[in-house]
Short mmCIF file of C-alpha atoms and ligand atoms in Angstrom, two decimals:
data_model
loop_
_atom_site.label_atom_id
_atom_site.label_comp_id
_atom_site.label_asym_id
_atom_site.label_seq_id
_atom_site.Cartn_x
_atom_site.Cartn_y
_atom_site.Cartn_z
CA UNK A 1 -23.89 -15.26 -6.84
CA UNK A 2 -26.48 -12.72 -7.97
CA UNK A 3 -28.96 -13.83 -5.27
CA UNK A 4 -26.35 -13.36 -2.56
CA UNK A 5 -25.57 -9.93 -3.96
CA UNK A 6 -29.22 -8.97 -3.93
CA UNK A 7 -29.61 -9.98 -0.27
CA UNK A 8 -26.60 -8.07 0.99
CA UNK A 9 -27.26 -5.56 3.74
CA UNK A 10 -26.37 -2.00 2.88
CA UNK A 11 -22.67 -1.36 3.43
CA UNK A 12 -21.97 1.01 6.29
CA UNK A 13 -19.49 3.74 5.51
CA UNK A 14 -17.60 6.08 7.81
CA UNK A 15 -16.90 9.68 6.85
CA UNK A 16 -13.30 8.78 6.04
CA UNK A 17 -14.49 6.05 3.66
CA UNK A 18 -16.82 8.48 1.93
CA UNK A 19 -14.00 10.99 1.69
CA UNK A 20 -11.77 8.38 0.13
CA UNK A 21 -14.45 7.38 -2.35
CA UNK A 22 -14.70 10.98 -3.55
CA UNK A 23 -10.89 11.21 -3.84
CA UNK A 24 -10.66 8.01 -5.87
CA UNK A 25 -13.53 9.00 -8.16
CA UNK A 26 -11.88 12.39 -8.80
CA UNK A 27 -8.60 10.65 -9.55
CA UNK A 28 -10.15 8.31 -12.11
CA UNK A 29 -11.97 11.27 -13.69
CA UNK A 30 -8.66 13.11 -13.99
CA UNK A 31 -7.12 10.05 -15.63
CA UNK A 32 -9.91 9.34 -18.07
CA UNK A 33 -10.10 13.00 -19.12
CA UNK A 34 -6.31 13.32 -19.55
CA UNK A 35 -6.59 13.56 -23.32
CA UNK A 36 -9.01 16.48 -23.17
CA UNK A 37 -7.14 18.29 -20.40
CA UNK A 38 -3.72 17.68 -21.95
CA UNK A 39 -2.36 15.98 -18.84
CA UNK A 40 0.38 13.40 -19.31
CA UNK A 41 0.28 10.03 -17.55
CA UNK A 42 2.91 7.89 -15.83
CA UNK A 43 2.08 4.25 -15.13
CA UNK A 44 3.89 2.92 -12.10
CA UNK A 45 3.47 0.29 -9.35
CA UNK A 46 2.37 0.55 -5.72
CA UNK A 47 5.53 -0.83 -4.04
CA UNK A 48 8.21 1.79 -4.55
CA UNK A 49 5.88 4.31 -6.13
CA UNK A 50 7.42 7.75 -6.36
CA UNK A 51 4.24 9.76 -6.29
CA UNK A 52 5.88 12.93 -4.96
CA UNK A 53 8.41 12.84 -7.80
CA UNK A 54 5.75 12.07 -10.40
CA UNK A 55 3.78 15.11 -9.21
CA UNK A 56 6.85 17.34 -9.66
CA UNK A 57 6.39 16.87 -13.40
CA UNK A 58 2.61 17.45 -13.40
CA UNK A 59 2.15 13.82 -14.40
CA UNK A 60 -0.89 11.79 -13.40
CA UNK A 61 -0.14 8.53 -11.65
CA UNK A 62 -1.86 5.43 -13.03
CA UNK A 63 -1.37 2.22 -11.03
CA UNK A 64 -2.15 -1.02 -12.87
CA UNK A 65 -2.47 -3.06 -9.64
CA UNK A 66 -5.07 -0.65 -8.33
CA UNK A 67 -6.97 -0.97 -11.61
CA UNK A 68 -6.86 -4.77 -11.23
CA UNK A 69 -8.13 -4.49 -7.64
CA UNK A 70 -10.97 -2.25 -8.79
CA UNK A 71 -11.86 -4.82 -11.46
CA UNK A 72 -11.74 -7.56 -8.80
CA UNK A 73 -14.02 -5.69 -6.41
CA UNK A 74 -16.42 -5.06 -9.29
CA UNK A 75 -16.34 -8.73 -10.26
CA UNK A 76 -15.03 -7.96 -13.73
CA UNK A 77 -11.56 -9.41 -13.30
CA UNK A 78 -12.65 -13.05 -13.86
CA UNK A 79 -13.53 -12.25 -17.49
CA UNK A 80 -10.35 -10.22 -17.96
CA UNK A 81 -8.17 -13.02 -16.58
CA UNK A 82 -9.75 -15.49 -18.98
CA UNK A 83 -9.30 -13.05 -21.86
CA UNK A 84 -5.57 -12.84 -21.04
CA UNK A 85 -5.35 -16.64 -20.89
CA UNK A 86 -6.95 -16.80 -24.34
CA UNK A 87 -4.18 -14.49 -25.51
CA UNK A 88 -1.64 -17.02 -24.28
CA UNK A 89 -0.79 -15.96 -20.70
CA UNK A 90 -0.29 -18.98 -18.52
CA UNK A 91 -2.48 -19.97 -15.59
CA UNK A 92 0.42 -19.35 -13.19
CA UNK A 93 0.92 -15.70 -14.07
CA UNK A 94 0.02 -13.14 -11.40
CA UNK A 95 -3.68 -12.41 -11.86
CA UNK A 96 -3.17 -8.66 -11.45
CA UNK A 97 -1.20 -8.83 -14.70
CA UNK A 98 -3.80 -10.93 -16.46
CA UNK A 99 -6.62 -8.72 -15.27
CA UNK A 100 -4.75 -5.68 -16.61
CA UNK A 101 -3.94 -7.33 -19.95
CA UNK A 102 -7.53 -8.57 -20.31
CA UNK A 103 -8.87 -5.15 -19.43
CA UNK A 104 -6.69 -3.54 -22.12
CA UNK A 105 -7.91 -6.08 -24.66
CA UNK A 106 -11.48 -5.16 -23.80
CA UNK A 107 -11.11 -1.40 -24.22
CA UNK A 108 -9.24 -0.49 -21.01
CA UNK A 109 -12.38 0.76 -19.31
CA UNK A 110 -11.74 2.11 -15.80
CA UNK A 111 -14.04 1.93 -12.79
CA UNK A 112 -15.85 5.11 -13.87
CA UNK A 113 -16.93 3.43 -17.11
CA UNK A 114 -14.56 5.49 -19.28
CA UNK A 115 -11.41 4.44 -21.09
CA UNK A 116 -8.12 4.86 -19.29
CA UNK A 117 -5.46 6.73 -21.28
CA UNK A 118 -2.35 5.22 -22.79
CA UNK A 119 0.62 6.12 -20.57
CA UNK A 120 3.23 8.62 -21.76
CA UNK A 121 5.86 6.93 -19.63
CA UNK A 122 6.25 3.66 -17.72
CA UNK A 123 8.10 4.25 -14.47
CA UNK A 124 9.19 0.98 -12.94
CA UNK A 125 10.60 1.25 -9.44
CA UNK A 126 11.64 -2.37 -9.34
CA UNK A 127 11.24 -3.51 -5.73
CA UNK A 128 11.74 -7.22 -5.37
CA UNK A 129 8.95 -8.76 -7.42
CA UNK A 130 10.17 -10.00 -10.79
CA UNK A 131 6.63 -9.87 -12.15
CA UNK A 132 6.80 -6.07 -12.15
CA UNK A 133 9.50 -6.20 -14.79
CA UNK A 134 7.72 -8.70 -17.01
CA UNK A 135 4.46 -6.77 -16.65
CA UNK A 136 6.01 -3.53 -17.88
CA UNK A 137 7.70 -5.35 -20.76
CA UNK A 138 4.22 -6.30 -21.91
CA UNK A 139 2.95 -2.75 -21.46
CA UNK A 140 5.94 -1.35 -23.32
CA UNK A 141 5.15 -3.64 -26.26
CA UNK A 142 1.57 -2.46 -26.20
CA UNK A 143 2.14 1.27 -25.79
CA UNK A 144 5.59 1.76 -27.32
CA UNK A 145 6.25 4.58 -24.84
CA UNK A 146 9.31 5.65 -22.86
CA UNK A 147 10.19 3.25 -20.06
CA UNK A 148 12.30 4.04 -17.01
CA UNK A 149 13.64 1.37 -14.75
CA UNK A 150 14.74 2.42 -11.29
CA UNK A 151 16.53 -0.61 -10.00
CA UNK A 152 16.18 -1.15 -6.26
CA UNK A 153 18.81 -3.54 -4.87
CA UNK A 154 17.22 -6.37 -2.89
CA UNK A 155 17.74 -6.27 0.87
CA UNK A 156 19.46 -9.66 0.70
CA UNK A 157 21.43 -9.06 3.91
CA UNK A 158 18.53 -7.43 5.67
CA UNK A 159 19.91 -3.91 5.69
CA UNK A 160 20.23 -0.79 3.60
CA UNK A 161 23.82 0.20 2.97
CA UNK A 162 25.22 3.58 1.87
CA UNK A 163 26.24 2.00 -1.45
CA UNK A 164 22.71 0.88 -2.15
CA UNK A 165 21.35 4.34 -1.38
CA UNK A 166 24.01 6.08 -3.50
CA UNK A 167 23.33 3.74 -6.40
CA UNK A 168 19.66 4.65 -6.30
CA UNK A 169 20.24 8.38 -5.97
CA UNK A 170 22.58 8.20 -8.96
CA UNK A 171 19.83 6.54 -11.02
CA UNK A 172 17.34 9.16 -9.89
CA UNK A 173 19.66 11.99 -10.90
CA UNK A 174 20.99 10.54 -14.14
CA UNK A 175 18.10 8.49 -15.50
CA UNK A 176 14.77 9.00 -13.83
CA UNK A 177 14.62 12.79 -13.44
CA UNK A 178 16.06 13.67 -16.90
CA UNK A 179 13.63 11.26 -18.61
CA UNK A 180 10.66 12.59 -16.66
CA UNK A 181 11.74 16.14 -17.61
CA UNK A 182 11.93 15.18 -21.27
CA UNK A 183 8.58 13.36 -21.32
CA UNK A 184 6.69 16.01 -19.38
CA UNK A 185 8.44 19.15 -20.59
CA UNK A 186 8.57 20.31 -16.94
CA UNK A 187 11.85 21.26 -15.28
CA UNK A 188 12.62 19.47 -12.03
CA UNK A 189 12.40 21.66 -8.92
CA UNK A 190 13.78 20.02 -5.79
CA UNK A 191 11.96 22.49 -3.54
CA UNK A 192 8.67 21.36 -5.02
CA UNK A 193 9.65 17.79 -4.14
CA UNK A 194 10.49 18.88 -0.57
CA UNK A 195 7.04 20.45 -0.23
CA UNK A 196 5.32 17.22 -1.26
CA UNK A 197 7.52 15.19 1.07
CA UNK A 198 6.52 17.46 3.95
CA UNK A 199 2.90 16.53 3.28
CA UNK A 200 3.82 12.85 3.02
CA UNK A 201 5.31 12.86 6.51
CA UNK A 202 2.09 14.19 8.05
CA UNK A 203 0.02 11.47 6.39
CA UNK A 204 2.58 8.80 7.36
CA UNK A 205 2.45 9.85 11.02
CA UNK A 206 -1.32 9.57 11.13
CA UNK A 207 -1.39 6.29 9.21
CA UNK A 208 1.04 4.72 11.68
CA UNK A 209 -1.02 5.99 14.60
CA UNK A 210 -4.13 4.40 13.07
CA UNK A 211 -2.41 1.06 12.40
CA UNK A 212 -0.92 0.94 15.88
CA UNK A 213 -4.28 1.69 17.48
CA UNK A 214 -4.90 -2.05 16.95
CA UNK A 215 -2.76 -2.66 20.06
CA UNK A 216 -5.82 -1.63 22.07
CA UNK A 217 -8.32 -4.18 23.33
CA UNK A 218 -10.70 -4.30 21.62
CA UNK A 219 -8.90 -3.20 18.51
CA UNK A 220 -10.77 -0.21 17.04
CA UNK A 221 -9.77 -1.23 13.51
CA UNK A 222 -9.35 -4.29 11.38
CA UNK A 223 -5.79 -3.86 10.15
CA UNK A 224 -6.23 -6.10 7.09
CA UNK A 225 -9.72 -5.74 5.66
CA UNK A 226 -10.19 -2.21 7.01
CA UNK A 227 -6.47 -1.54 6.57
CA UNK A 228 -6.81 -2.01 2.83
CA UNK A 229 -9.06 1.04 2.71
CA UNK A 230 -6.70 2.98 4.95
CA UNK A 231 -3.66 2.45 2.74
CA UNK A 232 -5.48 3.41 -0.47
CA UNK A 233 -4.54 7.12 -0.63
CA UNK A 234 -0.98 6.82 0.68
CA UNK A 235 -0.04 3.80 -1.43
CA UNK A 236 -1.69 5.26 -4.50
CA UNK A 237 -1.86 8.59 -6.22
CA UNK A 238 -2.27 10.81 -3.15
CA UNK A 239 0.88 10.52 -1.05
CA UNK A 240 2.32 14.02 -0.78
CA UNK A 241 -0.97 15.85 -1.35
CA UNK A 242 -2.93 17.94 1.16
CA UNK A 243 -5.95 15.72 0.42
CA UNK A 244 -4.06 12.71 1.79
CA UNK A 245 -3.06 14.71 4.87
CA UNK A 246 -6.72 15.65 5.46
CA UNK A 247 -7.90 12.10 4.89
CA UNK A 248 -5.48 10.60 7.45
CA UNK A 249 -6.23 13.32 9.98
CA UNK A 250 -9.98 12.60 9.64
CA UNK A 251 -9.37 8.85 9.87
CA UNK A 252 -7.25 9.26 12.98
CA UNK A 253 -9.95 11.38 14.63
CA UNK A 254 -12.55 8.72 13.86
CA UNK A 255 -10.40 5.89 15.19
CA UNK A 256 -9.49 7.92 18.26
CA UNK A 257 -13.19 8.27 19.05
CA UNK A 258 -13.63 4.52 18.72
CA UNK A 259 -10.77 3.89 21.15
CA UNK A 260 -12.29 6.34 23.64
CA UNK A 261 -15.66 4.61 23.33
CA UNK A 262 -14.08 1.15 23.72
CA UNK A 263 -15.48 0.13 20.33
CA UNK A 264 -14.19 -2.52 17.93
CA UNK A 265 -13.86 -2.14 14.14
CA UNK A 266 -16.54 -1.04 11.74
CA UNK A 267 -17.42 -3.82 9.32
CA UNK A 268 -19.62 -3.57 6.22
CA UNK A 269 -22.50 -4.61 8.51
CA UNK A 270 -21.80 -2.10 11.26
CA UNK A 271 -19.87 -2.40 14.51
CA UNK A 272 -18.20 -5.75 15.04
CA UNK A 273 -19.48 -7.72 18.03
CA UNK A 274 -17.29 -9.05 20.80
CA UNK A 275 -13.61 -9.42 19.93
CA UNK A 276 -12.77 -13.10 20.38
CA UNK A 277 -9.65 -13.65 18.30
CA UNK A 278 -6.78 -11.35 17.41
CA UNK A 279 -4.83 -12.37 14.31
CA UNK A 280 -1.81 -11.28 12.34
CA UNK A 281 -2.25 -11.93 8.61
CA UNK A 282 0.43 -12.42 5.99
CA UNK A 283 -0.34 -12.21 2.25
CA UNK A 284 -2.64 -10.16 0.04
CA UNK A 285 -6.42 -10.62 0.32
CA UNK A 286 -8.86 -12.02 -2.16
CA UNK A 287 -10.67 -9.19 -3.90
CA UNK A 288 -13.34 -10.97 -5.95
CA UNK A 289 -15.12 -12.12 -2.76
CA UNK A 290 -13.72 -9.46 -0.47
CA UNK A 291 -16.83 -8.93 1.63
CA UNK A 292 -17.63 -12.62 1.90
CA UNK A 293 -14.06 -13.26 3.01
CA UNK A 294 -14.12 -10.48 5.63
CA UNK A 295 -17.49 -11.72 6.93
CA UNK A 296 -15.95 -15.10 7.72
CA UNK A 297 -13.76 -13.27 10.22
CA UNK A 298 -16.11 -10.78 11.85
CA UNK A 299 -18.94 -13.31 12.16
CA UNK A 300 -16.59 -15.32 14.40
CA UNK A 301 -15.37 -12.28 16.35
CA UNK A 302 -11.95 -12.42 14.68
CA UNK A 303 -10.13 -9.15 14.11
CA UNK A 304 -6.86 -8.72 12.27
CA UNK A 305 -4.59 -6.54 14.40
CA UNK A 306 -1.62 -6.36 12.01
CA UNK A 307 -0.81 -7.47 8.49
CA UNK A 308 2.13 -7.48 6.13
CA UNK A 309 0.04 -6.56 3.10
CA UNK A 310 -0.61 -3.09 4.47
CA UNK A 311 3.17 -2.56 4.32
CA UNK A 312 3.54 -3.47 0.64
CA UNK A 313 3.58 0.17 -0.44
CA UNK A 314 5.80 1.32 2.41
CA UNK A 315 6.86 0.14 5.85
CA UNK A 316 6.33 3.10 8.15
CA UNK A 317 5.64 1.50 11.50
CA UNK A 318 9.30 0.76 12.27
CA UNK A 319 10.23 4.41 11.93
CA UNK A 320 10.81 5.28 8.27
CA UNK A 321 9.45 8.65 7.17
CA UNK A 322 10.14 10.56 3.97
CA UNK A 323 12.66 13.29 4.70
CA UNK A 324 12.30 16.70 3.00
CA UNK A 325 15.87 17.58 4.02
CA UNK A 326 17.25 14.58 2.12
CA UNK A 327 14.66 14.22 -0.62
CA UNK A 328 16.34 11.88 -3.10
CA UNK A 329 17.97 9.77 -0.39
CA UNK A 330 14.65 9.32 1.31
CA UNK A 331 12.97 8.24 -1.96
CA UNK A 332 15.75 5.66 -2.23
CA UNK A 333 15.24 4.46 1.36
CA UNK A 334 11.52 4.26 0.82
CA UNK A 335 11.93 1.96 -2.21
CA UNK A 336 14.58 -0.13 -0.47
CA UNK A 337 12.39 -0.72 2.58
CA UNK A 338 9.04 -1.77 1.09
CA UNK A 339 7.84 -5.21 2.12
CA UNK A 340 8.37 -6.86 -1.30
CA UNK A 341 12.05 -5.85 -1.14
CA UNK A 342 12.67 -7.48 2.27
CA UNK A 343 14.27 -10.86 2.71
CA UNK A 344 12.76 -13.88 4.44
CA UNK A 345 14.35 -13.38 7.90
CA UNK A 346 13.15 -9.75 7.90
CA UNK A 347 9.62 -10.89 7.09
CA UNK A 348 9.74 -13.46 9.89
CA UNK A 349 11.02 -10.81 12.33
CA UNK A 350 8.29 -8.41 11.36
CA UNK A 351 5.49 -10.96 11.71
CA UNK A 352 6.78 -12.39 15.00
CA UNK A 353 7.09 -8.84 16.35
CA UNK A 354 3.50 -8.15 15.35
CA UNK A 355 2.24 -11.31 17.09
CA UNK A 356 4.01 -10.22 20.29
CA UNK A 357 3.39 -6.48 20.22
CA UNK A 358 -0.25 -6.69 19.18
CA UNK A 359 -0.88 -9.55 21.59
CA UNK A 360 -2.27 -11.72 18.81
CA UNK A 361 -3.49 -15.30 19.05
CA UNK A 362 -1.39 -16.32 16.08
CA UNK A 363 -0.39 -15.89 12.45
CA UNK A 364 -2.73 -16.66 9.58
CA UNK A 365 -1.25 -16.92 6.11
CA UNK A 366 -3.40 -16.28 3.07
CA UNK A 367 -1.30 -17.83 0.37
CA UNK A 368 -2.04 -16.35 -3.02
CA UNK A 369 -1.86 -18.89 -5.79
CA UNK A 370 -0.45 -16.54 -8.39
CA UNK A 371 1.72 -14.24 -6.23
CA UNK A 372 5.18 -15.72 -6.08
CA UNK A 373 6.60 -12.70 -4.36
CA UNK A 374 4.54 -13.26 -1.22
CA UNK A 375 4.10 -17.03 -1.43
CA UNK A 376 7.76 -18.01 -1.56
CA UNK A 377 8.75 -19.37 1.83
CA UNK A 378 5.40 -18.79 3.53
CA UNK A 379 5.24 -22.23 5.11
CA UNK A 380 8.69 -21.70 6.53
CA UNK A 381 7.63 -18.25 7.77
CA UNK A 382 4.65 -19.78 9.54
CA UNK A 383 6.66 -22.47 11.29
CA UNK A 384 9.32 -20.00 12.39
CA UNK A 385 6.77 -17.50 13.74
CA UNK A 386 5.03 -20.34 15.59
CA UNK A 387 8.33 -21.43 17.09
CA UNK A 388 9.29 -17.94 18.23
CA UNK A 389 5.95 -16.83 19.59
CA UNK A 390 4.54 -20.14 20.84
CA UNK A 391 1.26 -19.20 19.10
CA UNK A 392 -0.42 -21.44 16.50
CA UNK A 393 -0.31 -20.56 12.81
CA UNK A 394 -2.66 -21.47 9.99
CA UNK A 395 -2.64 -21.52 6.24
CA UNK A 396 -5.39 -20.82 3.72
CA UNK A 397 -5.22 -20.40 -0.03
CA UNK A 398 -7.08 -18.00 -2.28
CA UNK A 399 -6.21 -15.73 -5.19
CA UNK A 400 -6.07 -12.00 -5.79
CA UNK A 401 -8.59 -11.34 -8.52
CA UNK A 402 -9.28 -14.75 -10.06
CA UNK A 403 -12.66 -15.91 -8.73
CA UNK A 404 -11.91 -19.52 -9.73
CA UNK A 405 -9.53 -19.78 -6.78
CA UNK A 406 -11.79 -18.64 -4.00
CA UNK A 407 -13.50 -21.62 -2.45
CA UNK A 408 -15.70 -20.24 0.37
CA UNK A 409 -16.58 -23.55 2.02
CA UNK A 410 -12.97 -24.60 2.13
CA UNK A 411 -11.70 -21.30 3.53
CA UNK A 412 -14.47 -21.11 6.13
CA UNK A 413 -13.84 -24.65 7.24
CA UNK A 414 -10.17 -23.98 7.73
CA UNK A 415 -10.77 -20.76 9.59
CA UNK A 416 -13.20 -22.50 11.93
CA UNK A 417 -10.61 -25.21 12.64
CA UNK A 418 -8.08 -22.50 13.38
CA UNK A 419 -10.33 -20.69 15.83
CA UNK A 420 -10.99 -24.03 17.53
CA UNK A 421 -7.27 -24.58 17.77
CA UNK A 422 -6.81 -21.18 19.40
CA UNK A 423 -9.56 -21.99 21.93
CA UNK A 424 -7.90 -25.28 22.79
CA UNK A 425 -4.57 -23.58 23.21
CA UNK A 426 -6.11 -21.00 25.53
CA UNK A 427 -7.82 -23.57 27.69
CA UNK A 428 -4.56 -25.48 28.01
CA UNK A 429 -5.90 -28.55 26.25
CA UNK A 430 -3.59 -30.19 23.82
CA UNK A 431 -4.41 -28.84 20.37
CA UNK A 432 -4.79 -31.37 17.57
CA UNK A 433 -1.61 -31.55 15.52
CA UNK A 434 -1.98 -28.32 13.56
CA UNK A 435 -4.95 -29.51 11.48
CA UNK A 436 -5.18 -26.44 9.33
CA UNK A 437 -1.56 -26.20 8.41
CA UNK A 438 -1.08 -29.94 8.04
CA UNK A 439 -4.09 -30.21 5.77
CA UNK A 440 -2.69 -27.45 3.64
CA UNK A 441 0.85 -28.46 3.02
CA UNK A 442 -0.05 -30.84 0.23
CA UNK A 443 -1.98 -28.24 -1.67
CA UNK A 444 0.37 -25.31 -1.60
CA UNK A 445 2.12 -24.86 -4.90
CA UNK A 446 5.56 -23.35 -4.36
CA UNK A 447 4.91 -22.25 -0.80
CA UNK A 448 7.93 -23.74 0.82
S1 SF4 B 501 3.86 -8.85 -5.56
FE1 SF4 B 501 2.51 -10.56 -6.11
S2 SF4 B 501 0.58 -9.56 -6.64
FE2 SF4 B 501 2.18 -7.97 -6.73
S3 SF4 B 501 2.86 -7.99 -8.87
FE3 SF4 B 501 4.23 -9.34 -7.72
S4 SF4 B 501 3.31 -11.39 -8.06
FE4 SF4 B 501 1.71 -9.88 -8.57
#
């Protein structure tokens, strides 16, 4: 591992990436100096995060999943996961949770090397994944702080009804806002919320433009590996800020220039070569071997043109935008519409639409061992998308931040078989009976 790290070429970074790095570093510095500066902290999750509302109370937003991702990228999560297992958390538990618990047990040191503060309030916008609730129960035990649960009704019938919206607005008015006022000592000002939402809309417009630029040939972006960088500010602590607006404007300008120049995505090793395969990907990525994983794609000329994971903190590409004229209603709609709160037929529709609209060669599923929220029904999703689009699907398995479940040889082998299958399909030869998927079905715990 260390030899491979030493031989890595220098990572190429665009201006937008550098900008984002500065934003993230400043955010972690704000968090780790909260005690000295007297700032209060709200811990909350990415899907359904109410950053604009949190900012109305001068609270800093701390996102445990983002901390786990940072630990994964820094190759620290493996130790944290094992620490949590020593404390009694089962092997099946979401590894974001175990990374967070292990990190707390080891001093809660953030990516800037300083200790993250204890939260003053836990704000759970519960959006579909049961783990969120269990995770915050553990944090509540640890920190003994105020906890707010904003319950988002599941989109079981595939639509948002007026009742669902009203129920959420009622909770915002009667539970969430009064508690945030009490914890922060700041009075709620709806005009301040409207201002932040106005900024959110600008960033959302530019993000959607960037994601949809992948409809070009070649695609100027990788909408999964690159997309993960693009969603960072808007899914995290920056939605609603002028910094996020500036970031997305700069990103759009950069991507626009790539489209004009007929260029493909930027990878960590520079411009990608010829675009050979266009994929839609379902499921979160692996973070402990993120670059190695991405390289398996760009080395083969495979670009991801759309992904569901980049919708986990908000689905904007089918038209939703925050609405400053209906601030609380639009916060409700935002939570109701995130990917983790959508039912199986909606997920199938979305992925089949992506395969068609982005002219992809097929759907690849990265099934995450410890993420039940994404993994449930994935095999069924794959078969249904294959049936509707006539394009082949494939299935690989990794994990979020547990390095024990990333097997490079296995993943590479399966990807190569998939690309071969796509070639055969293109040349009209009969493809072997779905070797990738068939080989996988036996090994997928709880995927169907
Ligand atoms: S959606 Fe998956 S990764 Fe996220 S908290 Fe739930 S189980 Fe963990």
